[in-house]
PDB file of C-alpha atoms and ligand atoms in Angstrom:
ATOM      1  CA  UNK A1014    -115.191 143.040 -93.757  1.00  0.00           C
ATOM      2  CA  UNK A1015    -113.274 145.918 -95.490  1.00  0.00           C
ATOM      3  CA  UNK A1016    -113.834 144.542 -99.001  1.00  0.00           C
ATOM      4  CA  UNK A1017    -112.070 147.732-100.719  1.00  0.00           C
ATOM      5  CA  UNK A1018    -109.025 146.468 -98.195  1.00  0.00           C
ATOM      6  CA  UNK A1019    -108.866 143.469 -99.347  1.00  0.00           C
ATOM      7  CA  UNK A1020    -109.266 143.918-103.117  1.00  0.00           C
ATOM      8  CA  UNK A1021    -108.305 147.684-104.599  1.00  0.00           C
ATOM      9  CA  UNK A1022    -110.204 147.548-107.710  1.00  0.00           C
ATOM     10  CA  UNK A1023    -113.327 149.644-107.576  1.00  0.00           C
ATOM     11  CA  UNK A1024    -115.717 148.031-109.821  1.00  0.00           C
ATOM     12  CA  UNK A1025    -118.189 151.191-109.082  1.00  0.00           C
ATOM     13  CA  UNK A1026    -115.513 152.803-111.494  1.00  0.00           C
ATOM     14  CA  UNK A1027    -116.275 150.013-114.597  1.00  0.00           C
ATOM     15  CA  UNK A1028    -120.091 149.977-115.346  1.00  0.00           C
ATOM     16  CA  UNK A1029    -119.870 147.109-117.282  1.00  0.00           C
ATOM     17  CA  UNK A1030    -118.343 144.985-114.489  1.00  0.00           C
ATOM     18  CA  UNK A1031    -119.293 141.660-113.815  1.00  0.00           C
ATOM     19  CA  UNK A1032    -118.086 142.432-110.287  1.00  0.00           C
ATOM     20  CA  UNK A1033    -119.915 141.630-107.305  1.00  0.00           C
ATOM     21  CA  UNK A1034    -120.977 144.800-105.679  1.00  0.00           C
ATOM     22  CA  UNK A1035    -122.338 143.570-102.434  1.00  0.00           C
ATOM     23  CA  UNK A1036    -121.482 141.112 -99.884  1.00  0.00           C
ATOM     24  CA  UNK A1037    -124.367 138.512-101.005  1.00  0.00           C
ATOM     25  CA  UNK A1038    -123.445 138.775-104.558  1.00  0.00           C
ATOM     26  CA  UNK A1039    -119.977 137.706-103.481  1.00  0.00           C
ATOM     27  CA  UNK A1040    -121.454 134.946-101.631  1.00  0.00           C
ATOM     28  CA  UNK A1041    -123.706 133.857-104.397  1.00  0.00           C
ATOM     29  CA  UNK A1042    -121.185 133.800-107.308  1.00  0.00           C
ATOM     30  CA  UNK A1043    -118.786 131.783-104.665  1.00  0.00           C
ATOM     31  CA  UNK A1044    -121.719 129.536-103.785  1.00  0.00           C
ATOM     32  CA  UNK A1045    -122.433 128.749-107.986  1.00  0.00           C
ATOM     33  CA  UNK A1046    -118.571 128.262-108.401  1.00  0.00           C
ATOM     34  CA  UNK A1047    -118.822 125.776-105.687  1.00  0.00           C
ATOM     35  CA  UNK A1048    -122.002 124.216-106.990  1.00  0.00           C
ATOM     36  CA  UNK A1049    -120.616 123.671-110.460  1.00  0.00           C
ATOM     37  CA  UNK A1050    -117.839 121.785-109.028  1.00  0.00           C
ATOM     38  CA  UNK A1051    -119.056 119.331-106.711  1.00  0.00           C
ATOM     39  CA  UNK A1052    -122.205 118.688-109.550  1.00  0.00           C
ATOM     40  CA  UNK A1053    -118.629 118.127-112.269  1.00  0.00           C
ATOM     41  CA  UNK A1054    -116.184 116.366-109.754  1.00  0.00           C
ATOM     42  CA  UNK A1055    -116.892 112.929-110.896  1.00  0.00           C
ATOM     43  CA  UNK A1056    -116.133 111.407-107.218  1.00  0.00           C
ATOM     44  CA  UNK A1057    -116.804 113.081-104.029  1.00  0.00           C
ATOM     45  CA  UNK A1058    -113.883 113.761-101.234  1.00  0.00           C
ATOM     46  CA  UNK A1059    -115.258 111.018 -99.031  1.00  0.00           C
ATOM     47  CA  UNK A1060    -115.634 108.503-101.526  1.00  0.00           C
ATOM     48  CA  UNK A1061    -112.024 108.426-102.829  1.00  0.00           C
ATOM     49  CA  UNK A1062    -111.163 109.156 -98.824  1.00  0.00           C
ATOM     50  CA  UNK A1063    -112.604 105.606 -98.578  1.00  0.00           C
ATOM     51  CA  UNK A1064    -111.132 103.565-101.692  1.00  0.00           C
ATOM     52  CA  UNK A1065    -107.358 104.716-100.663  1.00  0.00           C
ATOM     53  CA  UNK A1066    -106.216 101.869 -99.974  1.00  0.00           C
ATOM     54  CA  UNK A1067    -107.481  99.822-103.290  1.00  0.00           C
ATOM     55  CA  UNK A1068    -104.623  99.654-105.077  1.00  0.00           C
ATOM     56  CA  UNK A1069    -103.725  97.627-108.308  1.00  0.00           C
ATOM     57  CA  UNK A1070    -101.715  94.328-107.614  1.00  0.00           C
ATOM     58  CA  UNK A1071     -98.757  93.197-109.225  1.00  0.00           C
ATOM     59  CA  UNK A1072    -100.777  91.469-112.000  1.00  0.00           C
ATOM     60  CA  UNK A1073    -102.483  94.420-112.732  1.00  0.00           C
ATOM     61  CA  UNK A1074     -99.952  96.790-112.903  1.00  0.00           C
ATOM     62  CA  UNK A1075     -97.444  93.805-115.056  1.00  0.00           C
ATOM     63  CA  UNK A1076    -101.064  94.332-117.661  1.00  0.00           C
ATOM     64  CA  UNK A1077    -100.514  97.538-118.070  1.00  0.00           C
ATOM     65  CA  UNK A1078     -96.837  97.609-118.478  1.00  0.00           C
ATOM     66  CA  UNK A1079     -96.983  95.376-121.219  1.00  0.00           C
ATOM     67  CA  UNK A1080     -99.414  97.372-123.280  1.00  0.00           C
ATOM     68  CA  UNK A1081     -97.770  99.018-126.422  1.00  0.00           C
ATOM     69  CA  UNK A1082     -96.464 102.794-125.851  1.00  0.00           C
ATOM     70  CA  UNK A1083     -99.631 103.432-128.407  1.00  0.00           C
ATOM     71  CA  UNK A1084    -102.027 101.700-127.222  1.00  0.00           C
ATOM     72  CA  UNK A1085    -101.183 103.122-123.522  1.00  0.00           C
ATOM     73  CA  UNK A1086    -101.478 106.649-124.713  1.00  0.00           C
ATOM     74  CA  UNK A1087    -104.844 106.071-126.411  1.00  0.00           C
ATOM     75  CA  UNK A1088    -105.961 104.502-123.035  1.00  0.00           C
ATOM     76  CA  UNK A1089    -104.417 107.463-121.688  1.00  0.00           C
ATOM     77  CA  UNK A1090    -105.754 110.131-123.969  1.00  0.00           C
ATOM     78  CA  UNK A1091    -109.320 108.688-122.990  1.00  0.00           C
ATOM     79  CA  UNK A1092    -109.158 108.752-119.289  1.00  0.00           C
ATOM     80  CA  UNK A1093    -108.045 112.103-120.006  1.00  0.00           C
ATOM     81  CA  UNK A1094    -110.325 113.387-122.246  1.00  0.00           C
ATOM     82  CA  UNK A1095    -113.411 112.117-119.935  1.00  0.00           C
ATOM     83  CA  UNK A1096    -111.922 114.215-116.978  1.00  0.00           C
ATOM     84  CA  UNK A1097    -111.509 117.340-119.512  1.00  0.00           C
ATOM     85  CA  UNK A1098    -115.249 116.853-120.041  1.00  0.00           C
ATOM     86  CA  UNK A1099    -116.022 117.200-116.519  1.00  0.00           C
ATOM     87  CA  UNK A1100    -114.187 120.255-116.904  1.00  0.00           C
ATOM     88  CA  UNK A1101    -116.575 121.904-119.984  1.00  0.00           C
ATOM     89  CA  UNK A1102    -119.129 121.284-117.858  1.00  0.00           C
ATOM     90  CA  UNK A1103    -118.018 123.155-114.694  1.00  0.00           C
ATOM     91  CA  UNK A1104    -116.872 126.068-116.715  1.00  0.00           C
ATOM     92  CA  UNK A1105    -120.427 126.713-118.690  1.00  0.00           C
ATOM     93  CA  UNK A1106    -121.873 127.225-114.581  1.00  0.00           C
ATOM     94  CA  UNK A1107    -118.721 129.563-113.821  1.00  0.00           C
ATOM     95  CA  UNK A1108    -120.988 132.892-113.790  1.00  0.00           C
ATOM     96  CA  UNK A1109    -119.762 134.767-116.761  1.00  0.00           C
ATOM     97  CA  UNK A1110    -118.350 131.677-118.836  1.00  0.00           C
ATOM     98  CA  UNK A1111    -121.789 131.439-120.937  1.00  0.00           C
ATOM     99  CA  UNK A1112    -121.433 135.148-121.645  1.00  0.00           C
ATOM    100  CA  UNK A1113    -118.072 135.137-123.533  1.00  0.00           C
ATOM    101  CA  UNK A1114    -118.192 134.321-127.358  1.00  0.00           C
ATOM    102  CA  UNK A1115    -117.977 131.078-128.510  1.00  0.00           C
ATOM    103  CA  UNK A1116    -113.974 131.326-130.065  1.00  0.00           C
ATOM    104  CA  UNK A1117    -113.374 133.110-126.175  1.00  0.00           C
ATOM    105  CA  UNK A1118    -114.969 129.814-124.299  1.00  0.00           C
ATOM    106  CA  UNK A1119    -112.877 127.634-126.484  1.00  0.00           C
ATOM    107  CA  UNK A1120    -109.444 129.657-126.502  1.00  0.00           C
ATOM    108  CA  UNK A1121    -110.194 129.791-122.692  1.00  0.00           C
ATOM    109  CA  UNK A1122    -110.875 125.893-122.152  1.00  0.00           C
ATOM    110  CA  UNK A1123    -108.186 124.769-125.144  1.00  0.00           C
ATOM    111  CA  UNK A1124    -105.259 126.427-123.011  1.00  0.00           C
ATOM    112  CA  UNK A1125    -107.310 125.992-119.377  1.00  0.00           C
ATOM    113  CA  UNK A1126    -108.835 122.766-119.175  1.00  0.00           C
ATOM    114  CA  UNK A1127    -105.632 120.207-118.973  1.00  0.00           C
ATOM    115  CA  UNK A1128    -104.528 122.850-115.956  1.00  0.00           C
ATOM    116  CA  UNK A1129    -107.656 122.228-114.223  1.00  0.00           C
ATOM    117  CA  UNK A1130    -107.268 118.528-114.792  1.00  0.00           C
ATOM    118  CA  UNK A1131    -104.388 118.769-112.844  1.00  0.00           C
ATOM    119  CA  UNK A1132    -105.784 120.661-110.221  1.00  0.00           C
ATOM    120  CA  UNK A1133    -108.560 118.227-109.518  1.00  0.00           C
ATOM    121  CA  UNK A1134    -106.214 115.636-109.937  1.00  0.00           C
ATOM    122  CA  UNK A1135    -104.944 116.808-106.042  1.00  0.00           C
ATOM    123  CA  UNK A1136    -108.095 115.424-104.578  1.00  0.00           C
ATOM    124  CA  UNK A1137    -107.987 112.158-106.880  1.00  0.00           C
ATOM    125  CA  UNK A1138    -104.060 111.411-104.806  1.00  0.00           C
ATOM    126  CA  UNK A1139    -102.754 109.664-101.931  1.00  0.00           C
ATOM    127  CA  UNK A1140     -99.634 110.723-100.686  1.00  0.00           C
ATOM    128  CA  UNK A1141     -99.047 108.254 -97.891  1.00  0.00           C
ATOM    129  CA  UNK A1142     -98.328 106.182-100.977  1.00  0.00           C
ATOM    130  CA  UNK A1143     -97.772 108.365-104.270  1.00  0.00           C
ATOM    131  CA  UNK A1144    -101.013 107.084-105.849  1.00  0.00           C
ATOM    132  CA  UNK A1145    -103.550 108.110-108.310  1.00  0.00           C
ATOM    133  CA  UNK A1146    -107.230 107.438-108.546  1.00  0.00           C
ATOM    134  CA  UNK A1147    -107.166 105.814-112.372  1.00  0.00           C
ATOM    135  CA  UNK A1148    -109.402 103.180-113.938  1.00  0.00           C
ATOM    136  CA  UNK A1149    -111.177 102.518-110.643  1.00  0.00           C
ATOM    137  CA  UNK A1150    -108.392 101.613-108.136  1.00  0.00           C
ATOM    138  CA  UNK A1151    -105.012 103.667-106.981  1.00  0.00           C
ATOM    139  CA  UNK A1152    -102.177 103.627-109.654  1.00  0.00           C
ATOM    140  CA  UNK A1153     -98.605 104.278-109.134  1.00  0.00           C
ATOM    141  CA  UNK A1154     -96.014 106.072-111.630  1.00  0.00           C
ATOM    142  CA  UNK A1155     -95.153 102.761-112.769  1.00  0.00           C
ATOM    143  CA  UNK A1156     -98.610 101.805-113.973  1.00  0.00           C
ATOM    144  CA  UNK A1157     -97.571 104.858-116.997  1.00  0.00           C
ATOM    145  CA  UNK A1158     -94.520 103.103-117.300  1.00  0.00           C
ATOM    146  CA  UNK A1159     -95.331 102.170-121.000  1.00  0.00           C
ATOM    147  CA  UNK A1160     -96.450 105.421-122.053  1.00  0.00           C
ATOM    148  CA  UNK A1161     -92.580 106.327-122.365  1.00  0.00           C
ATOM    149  CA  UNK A1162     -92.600 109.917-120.823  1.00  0.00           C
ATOM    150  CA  UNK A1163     -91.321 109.405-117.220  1.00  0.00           C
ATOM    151  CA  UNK A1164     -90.513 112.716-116.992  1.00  0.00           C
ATOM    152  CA  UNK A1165     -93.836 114.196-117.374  1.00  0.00           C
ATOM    153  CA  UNK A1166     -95.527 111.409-114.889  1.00  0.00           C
ATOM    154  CA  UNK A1167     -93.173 111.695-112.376  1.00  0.00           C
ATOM    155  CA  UNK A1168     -93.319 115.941-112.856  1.00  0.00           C
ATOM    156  CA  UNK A1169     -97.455 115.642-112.565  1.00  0.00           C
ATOM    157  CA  UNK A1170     -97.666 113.459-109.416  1.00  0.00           C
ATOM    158  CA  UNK A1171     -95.107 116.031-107.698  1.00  0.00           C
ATOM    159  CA  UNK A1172     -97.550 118.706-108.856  1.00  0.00           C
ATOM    160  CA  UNK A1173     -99.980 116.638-107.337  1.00  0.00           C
ATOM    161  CA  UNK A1174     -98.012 116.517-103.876  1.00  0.00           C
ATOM    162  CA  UNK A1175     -97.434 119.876-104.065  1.00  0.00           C
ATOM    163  CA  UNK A1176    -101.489 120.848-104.161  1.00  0.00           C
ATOM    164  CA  UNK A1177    -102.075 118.105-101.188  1.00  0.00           C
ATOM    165  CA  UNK A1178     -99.780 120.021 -99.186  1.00  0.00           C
ATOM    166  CA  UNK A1179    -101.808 122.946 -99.268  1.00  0.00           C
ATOM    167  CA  UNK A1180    -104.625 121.594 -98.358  1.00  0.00           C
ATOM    168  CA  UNK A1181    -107.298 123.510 -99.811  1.00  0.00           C
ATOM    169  CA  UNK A1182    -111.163 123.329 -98.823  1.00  0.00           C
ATOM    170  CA  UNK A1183    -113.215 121.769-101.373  1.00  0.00           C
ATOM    171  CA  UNK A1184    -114.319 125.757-102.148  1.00  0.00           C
ATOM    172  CA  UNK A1185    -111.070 127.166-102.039  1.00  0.00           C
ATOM    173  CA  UNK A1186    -110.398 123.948-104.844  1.00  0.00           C
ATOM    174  CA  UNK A1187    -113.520 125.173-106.863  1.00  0.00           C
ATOM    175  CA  UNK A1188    -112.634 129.025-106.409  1.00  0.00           C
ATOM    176  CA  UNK A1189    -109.019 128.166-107.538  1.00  0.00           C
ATOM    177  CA  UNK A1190    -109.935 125.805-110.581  1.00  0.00           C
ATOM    178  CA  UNK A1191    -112.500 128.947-111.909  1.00  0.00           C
ATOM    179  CA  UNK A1192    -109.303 131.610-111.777  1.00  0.00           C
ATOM    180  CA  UNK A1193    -106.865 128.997-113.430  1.00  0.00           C
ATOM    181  CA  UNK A1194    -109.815 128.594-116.374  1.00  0.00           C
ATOM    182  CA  UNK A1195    -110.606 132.559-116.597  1.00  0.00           C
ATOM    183  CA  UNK A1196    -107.444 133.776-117.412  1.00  0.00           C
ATOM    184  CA  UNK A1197    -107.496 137.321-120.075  1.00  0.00           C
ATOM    185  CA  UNK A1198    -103.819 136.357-120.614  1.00  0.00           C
ATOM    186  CA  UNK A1199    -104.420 133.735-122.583  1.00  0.00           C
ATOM    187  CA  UNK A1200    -103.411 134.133-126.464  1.00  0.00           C
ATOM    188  CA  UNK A1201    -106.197 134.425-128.972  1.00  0.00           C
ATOM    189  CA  UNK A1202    -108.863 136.012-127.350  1.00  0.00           C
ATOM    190  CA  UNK A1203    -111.315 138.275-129.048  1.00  0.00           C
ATOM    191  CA  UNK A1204    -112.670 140.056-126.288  1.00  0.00           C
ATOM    192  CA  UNK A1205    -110.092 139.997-123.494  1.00  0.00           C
ATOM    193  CA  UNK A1206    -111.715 143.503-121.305  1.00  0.00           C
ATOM    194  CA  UNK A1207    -114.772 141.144-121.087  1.00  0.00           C
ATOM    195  CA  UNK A1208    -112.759 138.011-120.032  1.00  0.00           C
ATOM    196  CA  UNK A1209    -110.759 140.513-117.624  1.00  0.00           C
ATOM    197  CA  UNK A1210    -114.336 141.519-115.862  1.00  0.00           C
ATOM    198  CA  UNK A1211    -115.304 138.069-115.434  1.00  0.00           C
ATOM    199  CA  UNK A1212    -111.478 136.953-113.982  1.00  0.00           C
ATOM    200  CA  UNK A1213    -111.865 140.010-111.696  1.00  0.00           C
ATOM    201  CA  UNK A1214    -115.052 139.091-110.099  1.00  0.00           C
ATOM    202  CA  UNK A1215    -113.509 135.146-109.999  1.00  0.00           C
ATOM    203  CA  UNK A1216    -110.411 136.589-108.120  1.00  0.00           C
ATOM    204  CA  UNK A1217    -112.521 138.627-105.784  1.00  0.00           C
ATOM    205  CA  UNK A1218    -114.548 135.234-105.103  1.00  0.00           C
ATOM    206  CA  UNK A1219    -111.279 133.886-104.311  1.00  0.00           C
ATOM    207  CA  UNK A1220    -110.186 136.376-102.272  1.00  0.00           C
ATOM    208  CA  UNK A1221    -112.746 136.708-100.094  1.00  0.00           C
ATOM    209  CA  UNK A1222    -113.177 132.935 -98.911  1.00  0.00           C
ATOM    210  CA  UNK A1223    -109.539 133.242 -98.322  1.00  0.00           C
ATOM    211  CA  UNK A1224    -110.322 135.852 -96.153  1.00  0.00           C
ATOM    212  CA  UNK A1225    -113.563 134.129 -94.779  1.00  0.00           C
ATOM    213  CA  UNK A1226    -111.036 130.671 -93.988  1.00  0.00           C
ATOM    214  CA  UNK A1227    -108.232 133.295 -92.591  1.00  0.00           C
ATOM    215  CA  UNK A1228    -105.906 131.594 -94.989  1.00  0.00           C
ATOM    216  CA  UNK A1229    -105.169 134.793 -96.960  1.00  0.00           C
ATOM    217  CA  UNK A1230    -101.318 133.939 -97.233  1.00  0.00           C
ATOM    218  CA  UNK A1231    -103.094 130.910 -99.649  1.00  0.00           C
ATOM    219  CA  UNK A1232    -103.120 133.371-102.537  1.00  0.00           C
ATOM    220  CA  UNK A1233     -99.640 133.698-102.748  1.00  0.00           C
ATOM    221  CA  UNK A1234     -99.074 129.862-103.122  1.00  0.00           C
ATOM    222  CA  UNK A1235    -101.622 129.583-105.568  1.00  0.00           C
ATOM    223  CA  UNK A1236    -100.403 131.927-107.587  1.00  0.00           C
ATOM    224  CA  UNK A1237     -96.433 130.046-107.612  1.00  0.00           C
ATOM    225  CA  UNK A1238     -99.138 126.614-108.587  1.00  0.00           C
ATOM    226  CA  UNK A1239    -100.202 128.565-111.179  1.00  0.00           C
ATOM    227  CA  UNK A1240     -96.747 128.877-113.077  1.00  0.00           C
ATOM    228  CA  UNK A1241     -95.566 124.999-112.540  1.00  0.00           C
ATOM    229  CA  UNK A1242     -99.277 124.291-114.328  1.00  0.00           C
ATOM    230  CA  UNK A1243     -97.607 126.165-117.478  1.00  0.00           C
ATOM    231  CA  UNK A1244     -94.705 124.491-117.558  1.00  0.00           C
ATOM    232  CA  UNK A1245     -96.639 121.044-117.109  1.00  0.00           C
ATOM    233  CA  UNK A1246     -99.136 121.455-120.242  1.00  0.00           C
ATOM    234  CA  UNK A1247     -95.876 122.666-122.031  1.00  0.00           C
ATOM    235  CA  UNK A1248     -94.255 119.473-121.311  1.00  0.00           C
ATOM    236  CA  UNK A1249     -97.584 117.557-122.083  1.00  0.00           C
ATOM    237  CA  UNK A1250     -97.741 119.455-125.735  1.00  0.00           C
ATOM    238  CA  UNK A1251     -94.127 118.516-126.388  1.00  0.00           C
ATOM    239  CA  UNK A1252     -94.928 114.502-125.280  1.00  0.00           C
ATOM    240  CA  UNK A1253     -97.906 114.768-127.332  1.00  0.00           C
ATOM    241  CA  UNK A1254     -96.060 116.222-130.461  1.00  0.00           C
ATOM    242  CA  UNK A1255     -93.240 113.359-130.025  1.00  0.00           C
ATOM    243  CA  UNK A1256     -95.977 111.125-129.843  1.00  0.00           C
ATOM    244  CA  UNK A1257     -97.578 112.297-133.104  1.00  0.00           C
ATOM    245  CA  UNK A1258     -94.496 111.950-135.045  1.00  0.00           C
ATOM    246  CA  UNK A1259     -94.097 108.655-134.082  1.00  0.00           C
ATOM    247  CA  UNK A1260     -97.227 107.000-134.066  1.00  0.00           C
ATOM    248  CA  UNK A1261     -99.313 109.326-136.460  1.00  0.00           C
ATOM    249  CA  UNK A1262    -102.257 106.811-137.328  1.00  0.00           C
ATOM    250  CA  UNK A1263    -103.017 106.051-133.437  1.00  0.00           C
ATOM    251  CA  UNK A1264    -102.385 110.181-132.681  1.00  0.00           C
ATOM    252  CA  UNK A1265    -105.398 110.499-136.139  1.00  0.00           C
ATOM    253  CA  UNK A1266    -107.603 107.739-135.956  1.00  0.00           C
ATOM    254  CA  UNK A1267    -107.929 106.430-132.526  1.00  0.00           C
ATOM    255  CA  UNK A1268    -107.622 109.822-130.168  1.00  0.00           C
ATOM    256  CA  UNK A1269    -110.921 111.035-129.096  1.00  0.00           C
ATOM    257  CA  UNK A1270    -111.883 113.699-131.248  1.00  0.00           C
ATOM    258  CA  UNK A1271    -112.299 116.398-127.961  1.00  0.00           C
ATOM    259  CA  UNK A1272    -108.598 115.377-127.451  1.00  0.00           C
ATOM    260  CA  UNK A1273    -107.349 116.195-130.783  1.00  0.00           C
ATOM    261  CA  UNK A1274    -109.457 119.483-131.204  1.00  0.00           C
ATOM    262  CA  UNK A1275    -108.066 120.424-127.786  1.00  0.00           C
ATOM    263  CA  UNK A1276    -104.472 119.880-127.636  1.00  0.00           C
ATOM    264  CA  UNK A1277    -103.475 118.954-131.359  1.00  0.00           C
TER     265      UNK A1277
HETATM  266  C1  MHQ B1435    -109.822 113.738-113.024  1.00  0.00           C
HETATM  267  C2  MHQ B1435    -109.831 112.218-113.210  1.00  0.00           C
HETATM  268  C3  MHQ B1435    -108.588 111.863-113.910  1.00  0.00           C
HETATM  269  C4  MHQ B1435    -108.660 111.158-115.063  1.00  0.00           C
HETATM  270  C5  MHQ B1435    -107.509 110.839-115.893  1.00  0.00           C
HETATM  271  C6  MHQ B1435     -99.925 110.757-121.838  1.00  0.00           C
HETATM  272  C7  MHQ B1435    -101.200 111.379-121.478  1.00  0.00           C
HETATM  273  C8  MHQ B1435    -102.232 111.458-122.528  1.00  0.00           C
HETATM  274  C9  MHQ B1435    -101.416 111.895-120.270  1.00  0.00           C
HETATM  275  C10 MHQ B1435    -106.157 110.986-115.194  1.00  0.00           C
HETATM  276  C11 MHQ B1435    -100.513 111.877-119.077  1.00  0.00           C
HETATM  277  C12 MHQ B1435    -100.689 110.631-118.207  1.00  0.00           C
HETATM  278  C13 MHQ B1435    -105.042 111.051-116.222  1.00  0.00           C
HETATM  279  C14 MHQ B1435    -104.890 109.889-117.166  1.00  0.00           C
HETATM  280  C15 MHQ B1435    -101.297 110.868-116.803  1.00  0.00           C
HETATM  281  C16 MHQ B1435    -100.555 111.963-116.080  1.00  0.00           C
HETATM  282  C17 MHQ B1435    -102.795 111.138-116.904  1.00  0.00           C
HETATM  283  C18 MHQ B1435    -103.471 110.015-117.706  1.00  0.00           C
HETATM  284  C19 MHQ B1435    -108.682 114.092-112.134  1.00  0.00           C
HETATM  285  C20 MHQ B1435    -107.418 113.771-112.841  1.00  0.00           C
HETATM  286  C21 MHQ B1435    -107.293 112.323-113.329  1.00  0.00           C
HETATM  287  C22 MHQ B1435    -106.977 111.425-112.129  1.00  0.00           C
HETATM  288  C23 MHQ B1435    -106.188 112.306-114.416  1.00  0.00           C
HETATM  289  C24 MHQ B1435    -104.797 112.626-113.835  1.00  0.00           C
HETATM  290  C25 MHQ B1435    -103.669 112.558-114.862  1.00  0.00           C
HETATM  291  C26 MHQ B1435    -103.647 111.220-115.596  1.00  0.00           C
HETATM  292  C27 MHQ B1435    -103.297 110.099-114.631  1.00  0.00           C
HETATM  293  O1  MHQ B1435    -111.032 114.296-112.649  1.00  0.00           O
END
């Protein structure tokens, strides 16, 4: 390998860089990355490989179309806020994370963590049949009917598509999910050279399984993924704030509080 080839940044140049500065460092940060998120992924690959086909009947899906808009978006705002958990937890093991300050972890994972959501959320679809893994069996879009934002359903299950097409490696899923939390663009951060040294060293773990997998030409997908994410938690926010206005005492009293503190 011809690492300086691959990536031009020099981190012999930056003495305080995070930056792996041998092949087995590479390896090992990859290796943690990867750790972290099979140990957070709730379900493994093979085990939602092998409940595909459970889907919910017509019964099931009638229940949850005549839930209340509310009462669907605090269901909702659960499922999500479990998965956003998951989430916390795979970014303290990202190698770096732990060493930011406490407001730079939280700006990172209040802007990051719905993204990453939706990047797992790729391994959690079918798209023989445009289904989601959700409360235990596969759900269509109309299973959200009631939750009154078609738009946003219908634009997170193309997202969805979209990652399945690409068919990443469970590695290249971690590696990706790391670089879409460690991002120094993101407003409100204290210390962005520091967060910048850890996203180089998560980009260079990127780049050089990308290499390892010969699917270099990968990185420039990921990085067009990377821009419909934005636009998605946009549209979430704006659902959210609609939401708010109209049903204020479910949006205060019966969100979880991680929801709230994250997206409110
Ligand atoms: C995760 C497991 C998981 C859990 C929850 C209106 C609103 C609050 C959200 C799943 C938008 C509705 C989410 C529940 C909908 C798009 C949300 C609601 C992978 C992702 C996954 C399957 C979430 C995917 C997005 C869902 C379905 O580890």
């Amino acid at each position: 390998h011809d690492l300086m080839a691959i990536h031009p940044y020099n981190p012999l140049e930056d003495p305080y860089s995070l930056y792996p500065h041998s092949l087995r460092n590479i390896d090992e940060l990859c290796a943690n990355i990867v750790r972290s998120h099979r140990e957070t992924s709730q379900y493994r690959v093979e085990e939602l490989h092998a409940l595909r086909w459970k889907l919910f009947n017509r019964e099931e899906i009638q229940a949850y179309q005549s839930k209340s808009v509310d009462e669907m978006w605090q269901h909702c705002a659960i499922r999500l806020t479990e998965a956003v958990q998951y989430v916390v937890e795979f970014a303290k093991h990202i190698p770096g994370f732990r060493m930011l300050s406490q407001n730079d972890q939280i700006a990172l994972l209040k802007t990051g963590s719905m993204e990453v959501v939706l990047v797992r959320m790729s391994r959690f679809f079918n798209t023989e049949n445009n289904t989601v893994f959700f409360d235990g069996k596969f759900a269509g879009t109309e299973v959200f009917k009631s939750l009154a934002c078609g738009d946003l359903i219908t634009a997170v299950f193309d997202f969805a598509h979209g990652m399945c097409a690409l068919k990443l490696t469970e590695q290249q899923i971690a590696l990706f999910s790391a670089l879409v939390l460690i991002n120094a663009d993101r407003p409100c951060l204290e210390d962005k050279g520091r967060v910048q040294r850890v996203q180089r060293s998560v980009e260079f773990g990127l780049t050089h399984i990308l290499h390892r997998d010969n699917q270099e030409s990968l990185m420039h997908k990921l990085y067009q993924r990377v821009a419909v994410l934005r636009s998605l938690c946009s549209l979430h926010m704006e659902k959210l704030r609609w939401f708010s206005q109209r049903y204020p005492l479910t949006a205060h009293s019966l969100f979880p509080p991680l929801y709230k503190e994250l997206f409110a």
